[in-house]
Amino acid sequence: MDQQEAVNTLTDVMTKFTGYIGKRLPTDVQKKLAELREKETTPLAKVVYDSMATNQEAADKLDRPCCQDTGAIQYFITCGAKFPYIGELEGILRNAVLEATKKAPLRHNAVETFIEKNTGTNTGYRIPWMDWDIVPDSDTCEIEVYMAGGGCSLPGAAKVLMPGQGYEGVNQFVFDVITSYGVNACPPLLVGVGVSTSVETAARLSKKALFREVGSRNANENAAKMEQLLEEGLNEVGIGPQGLGGASSVMGVNIEQSARHPSTIGVAVSTGCWAHRRGTIRFNPDLSYEIISHKGAVL
Ligand code: SF4
């Protein structure tokens, strides 16, 4: 395959995958929503979960996005330094968004800041947003596609705590954010928490936490315990599906952390809504690929 052919192939796959993410939820999210529905005892909560399931079936059958807000597109790229198309990827992903916007279709969600004009293409200055991790000795490339909707992005918050506030401070921050603003994000929520030195490192980690599988646990025992306690505590609040009350508030709490400066505790929260549109695809150097997030997906 020559270079141009390869670029065309990658653009085509990423166009289809980006559109696909807007229509079908990842396997873990679908499973969790079904599980939470089973725990509900009130008719209203059950009806809301049923309507989510019906919505999913309709999106699949009609080949349409499962929520009207298909978000601002964000790509989180973990790319091997030896992946042969690393230099072309930025252009490829930009073109994939342009194409997916027309073909999927995706709602126009890119407004140029300070100009206040919708570009009508879902592309613009620094959008689609691209976040890079380069892996030195690898020749594969893993791409997370995320549709950052308005509602699910609204509760996002970050703060640097005084060191004496400790993990209790982290806990309080997460509770304050979710109980004040969580309802804007169409619960049940996936709550991503980042703990690090400063606001930007904590914020990036909180978004990355949203890409970890629902139901998975942090490898650090204490962090895993905190995930569990936060999840149980937030569920006791009983926000329920779409904030209408019910047995649960969240699909889960995922924490990602880094070592940090001893004098600070940077903490951030990002939220994913019930329609948590994210997808993971991994390319090999010959451009064969595997879709990791959606079992049995065919593009
Ligand atoms: S929060 Fe999620 S489900 Fe609700 S409108 Fe926004 S994108 Fe759609």
Coordinates of C-alpha atoms and ligand atoms in Angstrom, one line a residue:
M1 CA 0.0 0.0 0.0
D2 CA 1.5 3.4 -1.0
Q3 CA 1.4 6.4 1.4
Q4 CA -1.6 8.0 -0.2
E5 CA -3.6 4.8 -0.2
A6 CA -2.8 4.3 3.4
V7 CA -3.9 7.8 4.3
N8 CA -7.1 7.3 2.4
T9 CA -7.7 4.0 4.2
L10 CA -7.1 5.5 7.7
T11 CA -9.3 8.5 6.9
D12 CA -12.1 6.1 5.8
V13 CA -11.9 3.9 8.9
M14 CA -11.7 6.9 11.3
T15 CA -14.6 8.6 9.5
K16 CA -16.7 5.5 9.9
F17 CA -15.6 4.9 13.5
T18 CA -16.2 8.5 14.5
G19 CA -19.8 8.3 13.1
Y20 CA -20.3 4.8 14.7
I21 CA -19.5 6.1 18.1
G22 CA -22.4 8.6 17.9
K23 CA -24.8 5.8 17.2
R24 CA -23.8 2.9 19.5
L25 CA -22.8 2.9 23.1
P26 CA -19.7 0.9 24.2
T27 CA -20.4 -2.7 25.4
D28 CA -19.5 -1.9 29.0
V29 CA -21.9 1.1 29.2
Q30 CA -24.8 -0.9 27.7
K31 CA -24.2 -3.7 30.2
K32 CA -24.1 -1.3 33.1
L33 CA -27.3 0.5 32.1
A34 CA -29.1 -2.9 31.9
E35 CA -27.7 -3.8 35.3
L36 CA -28.8 -0.5 36.9
R37 CA -32.3 -0.8 35.4
E38 CA -32.7 -4.2 37.2
K39 CA -31.9 -2.5 40.5
E40 CA -34.7 0.1 40.2
T41 CA -38.0 -0.5 42.0
T42 CA -39.9 2.7 41.2
P43 CA -42.0 2.8 37.9
L44 CA -40.6 6.2 36.8
A45 CA -36.9 5.1 37.1
K46 CA -37.7 1.9 35.2
V47 CA -39.5 3.8 32.5
V48 CA -36.6 6.1 32.0
Y49 CA -34.1 3.2 31.7
D50 CA -36.5 1.5 29.3
S51 CA -36.7 4.7 27.1
M52 CA -32.8 4.7 27.0
A53 CA -32.9 1.1 25.8
T54 CA -35.6 1.9 23.2
N55 CA -33.6 4.9 22.1
Q56 CA -30.5 2.6 21.6
E57 CA -32.5 0.1 19.5
A58 CA -33.9 2.9 17.4
A59 CA -30.5 4.5 16.8
D60 CA -29.2 1.1 15.7
K61 CA -32.2 0.4 13.4
L62 CA -32.4 3.8 11.9
D63 CA -28.6 4.3 11.8
R64 CA -28.8 7.7 13.5
P65 CA -27.0 9.2 16.5
C66 CA -28.5 8.1 19.9
C67 CA -28.4 11.7 21.2
Q68 CA -28.9 14.9 19.2
D69 CA -25.8 16.4 20.9
T70 CA -23.0 14.5 19.1
G71 CA -20.5 16.7 21.0
A72 CA -17.3 18.4 20.2
I73 CA -15.0 15.6 18.9
Q74 CA -11.9 14.8 21.0
Y75 CA -9.3 12.3 20.1
F76 CA -6.9 10.9 22.7
I77 CA -4.1 9.2 20.8
T78 CA -1.6 6.8 22.2
C79 CA 0.8 6.4 19.3
G80 CA 3.9 4.3 18.9
A81 CA 6.8 6.5 17.7
K82 CA 7.3 3.8 15.0
F83 CA 3.8 3.8 13.7
P84 CA 4.3 4.6 10.0
Y85 CA 1.6 7.2 9.7
I86 CA 2.2 9.2 12.8
G87 CA 3.1 12.4 10.9
E88 CA -0.2 12.2 8.9
L89 CA -2.5 11.4 11.7
E90 CA -3.5 15.0 12.6
G91 CA -4.7 15.7 9.1
I92 CA -6.3 12.3 8.9
L93 CA -8.4 12.9 12.0
R94 CA -9.4 16.4 11.0
N95 CA -10.6 15.1 7.6
A96 CA -12.4 12.2 9.4
V97 CA -14.4 14.7 11.4
L98 CA -15.3 16.7 8.3
E99 CA -16.5 13.5 6.5
A100 CA -18.3 12.0 9.5
T101 CA -20.1 15.3 10.1
K102 CA -21.6 14.9 6.6
K103 CA -22.0 11.2 6.5
A104 CA -23.0 10.1 10.0
P105 CA -24.3 12.9 10.3
L106 CA -23.1 14.8 13.3
R107 CA -24.6 18.0 14.7
H108 CA -22.5 21.1 14.1
N109 CA -20.9 21.8 17.5
A110 CA -17.8 23.9 16.7
V111 CA -18.1 27.6 17.6
E112 CA -15.0 29.7 17.1
T113 CA -14.3 31.3 20.5
F114 CA -14.2 35.1 20.5
I115 CA -15.8 35.1 17.0
E116 CA -18.9 33.3 18.1
K117 CA -19.6 31.7 14.8
N118 CA -20.4 28.1 14.2
T119 CA -18.0 26.7 11.6
G120 CA -20.7 24.2 10.4
T121 CA -18.0 21.5 10.0
N122 CA -17.2 20.4 13.6
T123 CA -13.7 21.6 12.9
G124 CA -12.1 24.8 13.8
Y125 CA -9.1 26.2 15.7
R126 CA -7.8 23.3 17.8
I127 CA -10.9 21.3 17.2
P128 CA -11.1 18.3 16.9
W129 CA -9.1 18.4 20.1
M130 CA -6.1 16.0 20.0
D131 CA -4.3 14.8 23.0
W132 CA -1.1 12.8 22.4
D133 CA 0.8 10.2 24.3
I134 CA 3.9 8.9 22.3
V135 CA 5.1 5.4 23.1
P136 CA 8.8 5.1 22.2
D137 CA 9.2 1.4 21.1
S138 CA 5.9 0.7 19.6
D139 CA 4.6 0.6 16.0
T140 CA 0.9 0.5 16.8
C141 CA -1.6 3.3 17.4
E142 CA -4.6 3.4 19.8
I143 CA -7.1 6.1 19.3
E144 CA -9.9 7.0 21.8
V145 CA -12.8 8.9 20.2
Y146 CA -14.8 11.0 22.6
M147 CA -17.9 13.0 21.9
A148 CA -17.8 15.8 24.5
G149 CA -21.5 16.8 24.7
G150 CA -22.6 20.0 26.3
G151 CA -24.5 18.5 29.2
C152 CA -21.9 15.8 30.0
S153 CA -19.1 18.4 29.9
L154 CA -20.9 21.0 32.1
P155 CA -20.2 19.6 35.6
G156 CA -16.4 19.5 34.8
A157 CA -14.4 21.2 37.5
A158 CA -10.9 21.4 38.9
K159 CA -9.2 22.9 41.9
V160 CA -6.0 22.7 43.9
L161 CA -6.6 21.8 47.5
M162 CA -4.4 22.7 50.5
P163 CA -2.4 19.7 51.5
G164 CA -4.1 19.5 54.9
Q165 CA -7.5 18.9 53.2
G166 CA -6.2 15.4 52.3
Y167 CA -8.3 12.7 50.7
E168 CA -11.4 14.0 52.7
G169 CA -11.0 17.2 50.6
V170 CA -10.9 15.1 47.4
N171 CA -14.0 13.3 48.5
Q172 CA -15.8 16.5 49.4
F173 CA -14.9 18.1 46.1
V174 CA -16.3 15.2 44.1
F175 CA -19.5 15.1 46.1
D176 CA -20.0 18.9 45.8
V177 CA -19.5 18.8 42.0
I178 CA -21.8 15.8 41.4
T179 CA -24.6 16.9 43.8
S180 CA -24.5 20.5 42.5
Y181 CA -24.1 20.0 38.8
G182 CA -24.3 16.2 38.0
V183 CA -28.0 16.4 37.1
N184 CA -27.1 18.5 34.0
A185 CA -25.2 15.6 32.6
C186 CA -28.1 13.1 32.1
P187 CA -27.4 10.6 34.9
P188 CA -26.5 7.8 35.6
L189 CA -23.0 9.3 35.3
L190 CA -19.6 7.9 34.8
V191 CA -17.5 10.1 37.1
G192 CA -13.8 10.6 36.2
V193 CA -11.6 11.9 39.0
G194 CA -8.0 13.1 38.5
V195 CA -5.7 13.5 41.5
S196 CA -2.4 15.2 40.7
T197 CA -0.3 18.4 41.4
S198 CA -2.1 21.2 39.5
V199 CA -5.4 21.9 37.7
E200 CA -4.4 20.9 34.2
T201 CA -2.7 17.6 35.1
A202 CA -5.7 16.6 37.3
A203 CA -8.2 17.7 34.6
R204 CA -6.4 15.6 31.9
L205 CA -6.3 12.6 34.2
S206 CA -10.0 13.0 35.1
K207 CA -10.9 12.8 31.4
K208 CA -8.6 9.9 30.8
A209 CA -10.4 8.2 33.7
L210 CA -13.6 8.3 31.6
F211 CA -11.9 6.0 29.1
R212 CA -11.3 3.2 31.5
E213 CA -13.9 0.4 31.4
V214 CA -17.0 0.9 33.5
G215 CA -16.7 -1.5 36.5
S216 CA -12.9 -1.7 36.4
R217 CA -10.8 -0.7 39.4
N218 CA -7.7 1.4 39.9
A219 CA -4.6 -0.8 40.3
N220 CA -3.7 1.0 43.5
E221 CA -5.5 -0.6 46.4
N222 CA -6.3 2.7 48.2
A223 CA -7.4 4.4 45.0
A224 CA -9.6 1.4 44.3
K225 CA -11.1 1.7 47.7
M226 CA -11.8 5.3 47.2
E227 CA -13.5 4.6 43.9
Q228 CA -15.8 2.1 45.6
L229 CA -16.6 4.4 48.6
L230 CA -17.4 7.3 46.3
E231 CA -19.5 5.1 44.1
E232 CA -21.5 3.8 47.1
G233 CA -21.8 7.2 48.6
L234 CA -23.0 8.9 45.4
N235 CA -25.5 6.1 44.8
E236 CA -26.9 6.7 48.2
V237 CA -27.8 10.2 47.1
G238 CA -30.2 8.5 44.7
I239 CA -30.1 11.0 41.8
G240 CA -31.6 8.3 39.6
P241 CA -31.8 8.2 35.8
Q242 CA -32.1 11.7 34.3
G243 CA -32.1 13.1 37.8
L244 CA -35.6 11.9 38.5
G245 CA -34.7 9.8 41.6
G246 CA -33.8 6.2 41.8
A247 CA -31.6 3.5 43.3
S248 CA -28.4 4.8 41.7
S249 CA -26.6 8.0 40.7
V250 CA -23.6 6.7 38.8
M251 CA -22.4 4.0 36.5
G252 CA -19.2 4.2 38.4
V253 CA -16.3 6.3 39.6
N254 CA -12.9 6.0 37.9
I255 CA -9.9 7.6 39.5
E256 CA -6.6 8.3 37.7
Q257 CA -3.6 9.7 39.6
S258 CA 0.0 10.8 39.3
A259 CA 2.7 11.4 41.9
R260 CA 2.3 15.0 43.0
H261 CA 4.0 17.9 44.7
P262 CA 3.8 17.4 48.5
S263 CA 2.2 20.8 49.1
T264 CA -0.7 20.5 46.8
I265 CA -3.6 18.2 45.9
G266 CA -4.9 19.0 42.5
V267 CA -8.3 17.4 41.9
A268 CA -10.6 17.4 38.9
V269 CA -13.9 15.9 37.9
S270 CA -15.1 15.0 34.4
T271 CA -18.4 13.4 33.8
G272 CA -19.8 11.0 31.2
C273 CA -23.6 10.8 30.7
W274 CA -25.7 7.7 30.2
A275 CA -25.0 8.1 26.5
H276 CA -21.3 7.9 27.1
R277 CA -20.0 8.0 23.5
R278 CA -16.5 6.9 23.5
G279 CA -14.7 4.3 21.5
T280 CA -11.3 2.7 21.3
I281 CA -9.7 1.5 18.1
R282 CA -6.1 0.1 17.7
F283 CA -4.2 0.1 14.4
N284 CA -1.3 -2.1 13.5
P285 CA 1.4 -0.8 11.1
D286 CA -0.3 -2.7 8.2
L287 CA -3.5 -0.8 9.1
S288 CA -5.4 -3.9 10.2
Y289 CA -7.3 -2.8 13.3
E290 CA -9.3 -4.0 16.3
I291 CA -12.2 -2.2 17.9
I292 CA -11.7 -2.6 21.6
S293 CA -14.7 -0.8 23.1
H294 CA -17.6 -2.2 21.1
K295 CA -18.0 -6.0 21.0
G296 CA -18.8 -7.3 17.5
A297 CA -18.6 -3.9 15.9
V298 CA -18.6 -3.8 12.1
L299 CA -17.8 -0.5 10.4
Ligands
SF4_1 S1 -25.7 14.9 28.6 FE1 -25.4 13.2 27.2 S2 -27.4 12.3 26.8 FE2 -27.7 14.3 27.8 S3 -28.1 15.7 26.0 FE3 -25.9 15.8 26.5 S4 -24.9 14.2 25.2 FE4 -27.1 13.8 25.2

